[in-house]
CSV table of C-alpha atoms in Angstrom, one decimal:
chain,number,residue,atom,x,y,z
A,1111,UNK,CA,-14.2,-46.7,66.1
A,1112,UNK,CA,-16.8,-45.6,63.8
A,1113,UNK,CA,-19.1,-48.2,65.0
A,1114,UNK,CA,-22.5,-49.2,67.4
A,1115,UNK,CA,-22.1,-52.3,69.6
A,1116,UNK,CA,-24.4,-54.6,71.1
A,1117,UNK,CA,-25.5,-57.0,72.9
A,1118,UNK,CA,-26.5,-59.3,73.1
A,1119,UNK,CA,-27.2,-60.6,69.2
A,1120,UNK,CA,-29.4,-62.9,70.4
A,1121,UNK,CA,-31.9,-63.2,73.0
A,1122,UNK,CA,-34.7,-65.4,74.1
A,1123,UNK,CA,-36.3,-65.2,77.2
A,1124,UNK,CA,-39.6,-65.8,78.6
A,1125,UNK,CA,-42.2,-63.7,79.7
A,1126,UNK,CA,-42.0,-63.4,83.1
A,1127,UNK,CA,-37.7,-63.3,82.7
A,1128,UNK,CA,-36.1,-59.3,83.6
A,1129,UNK,CA,-33.3,-58.5,80.7
A,1130,UNK,CA,-31.4,-55.9,79.1
A,1131,UNK,CA,-29.9,-55.0,76.3
A,1132,UNK,CA,-27.0,-52.8,75.7
A,1133,UNK,CA,-25.5,-50.5,73.1
A,1134,UNK,CA,-22.0,-49.3,73.4
A,1135,UNK,CA,-20.1,-46.2,70.7
A,1136,UNK,CA,-17.8,-45.0,71.0
A,1137,UNK,CA,-17.8,-41.7,68.3
A,1138,UNK,CA,-18.7,-38.8,71.0
A,1139,UNK,CA,-22.0,-38.8,69.5
A,1140,UNK,CA,-24.1,-37.5,72.2
A,1141,UNK,CA,-27.5,-38.4,71.0
A,1142,UNK,CA,-28.2,-42.0,71.2
A,1143,UNK,CA,-31.9,-43.7,69.8
A,1144,UNK,CA,-33.2,-47.3,70.6
A,1145,UNK,CA,-35.6,-48.6,67.8
A,1146,UNK,CA,-37.6,-51.7,67.1
A,1147,UNK,CA,-38.0,-53.7,64.2
A,1148,UNK,CA,-40.0,-55.7,62.9
A,1149,UNK,CA,-39.8,-58.2,60.0
A,1150,UNK,CA,-39.2,-56.6,57.1
A,1151,UNK,CA,-41.1,-53.4,58.3
A,1152,UNK,CA,-39.6,-50.0,58.8
A,1153,UNK,CA,-37.2,-49.6,62.3
A,1154,UNK,CA,-39.4,-48.3,64.9
A,1155,UNK,CA,-38.4,-45.0,67.7
A,1156,UNK,CA,-38.8,-45.9,70.8
A,1157,UNK,CA,-36.4,-43.7,73.0
A,1158,UNK,CA,-34.5,-41.0,71.8
A,1159,UNK,CA,-31.6,-39.5,74.8
A,1160,UNK,CA,-30.0,-36.2,74.6
A,1161,UNK,CA,-27.2,-35.4,76.1
A,1162,UNK,CA,-27.3,-38.5,78.8
A,1163,UNK,CA,-31.2,-37.6,79.0
A,1164,UNK,CA,-34.6,-39.2,78.1
A,1165,UNK,CA,-36.0,-36.6,74.9
A,1166,UNK,CA,-38.2,-38.8,73.9
A,1167,UNK,CA,-40.2,-41.6,74.8
A,1168,UNK,CA,-42.9,-42.9,71.7
A,1169,UNK,CA,-45.5,-44.0,73.4
A,1170,UNK,CA,-43.4,-46.7,74.6
A,1171,UNK,CA,-44.8,-49.8,77.9
A,1172,UNK,CA,-43.2,-49.5,80.2
A,1173,UNK,CA,-42.1,-52.7,80.5
A,1174,UNK,CA,-38.9,-51.8,78.9
A,1175,UNK,CA,-37.3,-49.0,80.9
A,1176,UNK,CA,-34.1,-47.4,78.9
A,1177,UNK,CA,-30.5,-45.8,80.3
A,1178,UNK,CA,-28.3,-44.1,80.0
A,1179,UNK,CA,-25.3,-44.4,82.3
A,1180,UNK,CA,-23.2,-42.4,80.6
A,1181,UNK,CA,-22.4,-40.5,77.0
A,1182,UNK,CA,-21.1,-43.8,75.5
A,1183,UNK,CA,-23.7,-46.4,77.0
A,1184,UNK,CA,-27.6,-46.9,76.3
A,1185,UNK,CA,-29.6,-50.0,78.2
A,1186,UNK,CA,-32.3,-51.4,77.7
A,1187,UNK,CA,-34.0,-53.2,80.6
A,1188,UNK,CA,-36.7,-55.4,79.5
A,1189,UNK,CA,-39.5,-57.5,82.1
A,1190,UNK,CA,-42.2,-58.8,81.9
A,1191,UNK,CA,-42.7,-59.2,77.5
A,1192,UNK,CA,-44.8,-60.5,75.7
A,1193,UNK,CA,-45.1,-62.5,72.9
A,1194,UNK,CA,-45.4,-60.0,70.3
A,1195,UNK,CA,-42.1,-57.6,71.3
A,1196,UNK,CA,-40.8,-60.2,69.6
A,1197,UNK,CA,-38.6,-58.1,66.6
A,1198,UNK,CA,-35.0,-56.8,66.1
A,1199,UNK,CA,-33.6,-54.3,68.7
A,1200,UNK,CA,-31.9,-51.3,66.9
A,1201,UNK,CA,-30.2,-49.1,68.9
A,1202,UNK,CA,-28.5,-45.9,66.8
A,1203,UNK,CA,-26.2,-42.9,67.5
A,1204,UNK,CA,-25.4,-39.4,66.4
A,1205,UNK,CA,-23.5,-36.2,67.0
A,1206,UNK,CA,-26.1,-34.0,68.4
A,1207,UNK,CA,-29.8,-33.0,68.4
A,1208,UNK,CA,-29.9,-30.0,69.0
A,1209,UNK,CA,-32.7,-28.2,65.8
A,1210,UNK,CA,-29.1,-26.6,64.4
A,1211,UNK,CA,-28.1,-30.7,63.4
A,1212,UNK,CA,-30.6,-32.8,62.7
A,1213,UNK,CA,-29.2,-33.0,59.7
A,1214,UNK,CA,-26.6,-35.6,61.3
A,1215,UNK,CA,-27.1,-39.3,59.9
A,1216,UNK,CA,-26.9,-41.6,62.4
A,1217,UNK,CA,-25.0,-44.5,63.2
A,1218,UNK,CA,-27.1,-47.5,63.4
A,1219,UNK,CA,-25.9,-51.2,65.7
A,1220,UNK,CA,-26.4,-55.1,64.0
A,1221,UNK,CA,-29.3,-55.1,66.7
A,1222,UNK,CA,-30.5,-58.1,69.0
A,1223,UNK,CA,-32.3,-60.2,68.1
A,1224,UNK,CA,-34.5,-61.1,70.8
A,1225,UNK,CA,-37.8,-63.3,71.0
A,1226,UNK,CA,-39.9,-64.2,72.9
A,1227,UNK,CA,-41.4,-67.4,74.4
B,953,UNK,CA,-45.9,-33.4,59.8
B,954,UNK,CA,-42.9,-34.6,58.0
B,955,UNK,CA,-43.6,-38.1,55.9
B,956,UNK,CA,-41.7,-39.6,53.2
B,957,UNK,CA,-43.5,-42.1,51.0
B,958,UNK,CA,-41.5,-45.2,49.2
B,959,UNK,CA,-44.3,-46.3,46.6
B,960,UNK,CA,-42.5,-49.6,45.4
B,961,UNK,CA,-41.9,-52.6,47.9
B,962,UNK,CA,-39.9,-54.2,45.5
B,963,UNK,CA,-37.1,-52.7,42.2
B,964,UNK,CA,-35.8,-55.9,40.3
B,965,UNK,CA,-32.6,-54.5,38.0
B,966,UNK,CA,-30.2,-56.4,36.3
B,967,UNK,CA,-26.4,-57.1,37.1
B,968,UNK,CA,-25.2,-54.2,35.1
B,969,UNK,CA,-28.6,-52.0,34.2
B,970,UNK,CA,-28.9,-48.7,35.8
B,971,UNK,CA,-31.1,-48.6,38.8
B,972,UNK,CA,-33.3,-46.1,39.9
B,973,UNK,CA,-34.9,-46.1,43.6
B,974,UNK,CA,-37.4,-44.0,43.9
B,975,UNK,CA,-38.7,-42.1,47.1
B,976,UNK,CA,-40.6,-38.2,47.7
B,977,UNK,CA,-41.4,-36.6,51.2
B,978,UNK,CA,-43.8,-34.4,52.4
B,979,UNK,CA,-42.3,-31.7,54.6
B,980,UNK,CA,-42.7,-28.4,56.2
B,981,UNK,CA,-39.5,-27.2,56.2
B,982,UNK,CA,-36.0,-27.3,54.9
B,983,UNK,CA,-35.6,-30.9,54.3
B,984,UNK,CA,-33.7,-33.1,55.2
B,985,UNK,CA,-33.3,-36.6,53.3
B,986,UNK,CA,-31.2,-39.9,54.4
B,987,UNK,CA,-30.8,-43.1,52.5
B,988,UNK,CA,-30.1,-46.2,54.2
B,989,UNK,CA,-29.5,-49.9,53.3
B,990,UNK,CA,-30.3,-52.5,54.8
B,991,UNK,CA,-28.9,-56.4,54.7
B,992,UNK,CA,-30.1,-59.2,55.6
B,993,UNK,CA,-30.1,-59.8,60.1
B,994,UNK,CA,-28.2,-56.1,60.2
B,995,UNK,CA,-28.4,-52.7,60.8
B,996,UNK,CA,-29.1,-49.8,59.0
B,997,UNK,CA,-26.1,-48.6,56.9
B,998,UNK,CA,-26.0,-45.0,56.0
B,999,UNK,CA,-25.9,-43.6,52.6
B,1000,UNK,CA,-26.4,-40.9,51.7
B,1001,UNK,CA,-27.7,-37.6,52.7
B,1002,UNK,CA,-28.8,-34.6,51.2
B,1003,UNK,CA,-29.1,-30.8,53.6
B,1004,UNK,CA,-28.5,-28.5,51.3
B,1005,UNK,CA,-26.4,-27.5,48.1
B,1006,UNK,CA,-25.7,-29.1,44.7
B,1007,UNK,CA,-28.8,-31.6,44.1
B,1008,UNK,CA,-27.0,-34.5,42.9
B,1009,UNK,CA,-25.4,-35.8,45.9
B,1010,UNK,CA,-22.8,-38.4,46.1
B,1011,UNK,CA,-22.8,-41.7,48.3
B,1012,UNK,CA,-20.8,-44.6,49.4
B,1013,UNK,CA,-21.0,-48.0,47.0
B,1014,UNK,CA,-21.4,-45.5,43.8
B,1015,UNK,CA,-24.8,-44.9,44.9
B,1016,UNK,CA,-26.2,-41.4,44.0
B,1017,UNK,CA,-29.4,-39.6,44.8
B,1018,UNK,CA,-31.1,-36.9,43.1
B,1019,UNK,CA,-32.8,-34.3,44.8
B,1020,UNK,CA,-36.1,-32.3,42.7
B,1021,UNK,CA,-37.6,-30.0,44.8
B,1022,UNK,CA,-40.2,-29.1,42.3
B,1023,UNK,CA,-42.0,-33.2,42.6
B,1024,UNK,CA,-40.5,-33.2,46.4
B,1025,UNK,CA,-38.3,-36.5,45.1
B,1026,UNK,CA,-35.2,-37.8,46.2
B,1027,UNK,CA,-35.4,-40.7,44.0
B,1028,UNK,CA,-31.6,-42.9,45.2
B,1029,UNK,CA,-29.8,-44.0,42.0
B,1030,UNK,CA,-26.8,-45.7,40.9
B,1031,UNK,CA,-25.3,-46.0,36.8
B,1032,UNK,CA,-24.6,-50.2,36.9
B,1033,UNK,CA,-26.4,-52.6,39.6
B,1034,UNK,CA,-24.7,-55.4,41.6
B,1035,UNK,CA,-25.9,-58.6,42.4
B,1036,UNK,CA,-24.0,-57.5,46.3
B,1037,UNK,CA,-26.5,-54.3,45.8
B,1038,UNK,CA,-29.4,-56.8,47.0
B,1039,UNK,CA,-30.7,-55.5,50.2
B,1040,UNK,CA,-33.6,-53.2,51.3
B,1041,UNK,CA,-33.0,-49.2,50.8
B,1042,UNK,CA,-35.0,-47.2,53.2
B,1043,UNK,CA,-35.4,-43.4,52.3
B,1044,UNK,CA,-35.6,-41.2,55.7
B,1045,UNK,CA,-36.5,-37.4,56.2
B,1046,UNK,CA,-35.5,-36.3,59.5
B,1047,UNK,CA,-37.3,-34.3,61.6
B,1048,UNK,CA,-36.4,-30.7,61.8
B,1049,UNK,CA,-38.5,-29.9,64.7
B,1050,UNK,CA,-37.3,-32.3,67.0
B,1051,UNK,CA,-34.7,-35.1,66.3
B,1052,UNK,CA,-37.2,-37.9,65.4
B,1053,UNK,CA,-36.2,-39.8,61.9
B,1054,UNK,CA,-38.7,-40.7,60.0
B,1055,UNK,CA,-38.7,-43.9,57.2
B,1056,UNK,CA,-40.8,-44.6,54.1
B,1057,UNK,CA,-41.9,-48.0,54.1
B,1058,UNK,CA,-38.9,-49.9,52.5
B,1059,UNK,CA,-37.9,-50.7,49.1
B,1060,UNK,CA,-36.6,-54.7,48.3
B,1061,UNK,CA,-33.8,-54.4,45.8
B,1062,UNK,CA,-33.1,-57.3,43.9
B,1063,UNK,CA,-30.5,-57.7,41.2
B,1064,UNK,CA,-30.4,-60.3,39.3
B,1065,UNK,CA,-27.4,-62.1,37.9
């Protein structure tokens, strides 16, 4: 299995809702990532998990809360979002995050298209 | 700090012609360079990478890239373009100090039939 899956594909939510995005991979990768991508822009890194521990938080607002329950799953919990948070949310994974493995490519999921009303 | 630049917002190429998508980089140490492609409403797909060794790197779908240390460039190339190559292409550099990938702004490639 060489793919990263994300659910749901589309999500529409109000500013008072609580929802979660899910990401799963079964490639044995121990690094997992959340990105936010606006239209026609490059992905912006949000969070990095290394061996199920949060290793990088790119100063993301607390209304986004990541969780890594195990080495195959990554969640992004959403609460009290703003309309400007509407974007494509991409999950990715790679083999490792150690310095000697920083040459490993990332495998991306298809993304969740989020619309905040 | 590491960075990559993609100087062209859009590249138009006639089908069957060779294509080049440009990328230049700036790193403090050894560069780990990547090319990704994104089709509409999809995630990014890995095309190829340069870590060390041969300056000409071959990747997926007939793409290749040439690493040029003196010009700090990593241009993506294909000898004969297909209409299906039309997509958004991102050059990226991996930061050796942490685990971030830094993406260029992207170049939209249009292959004209």
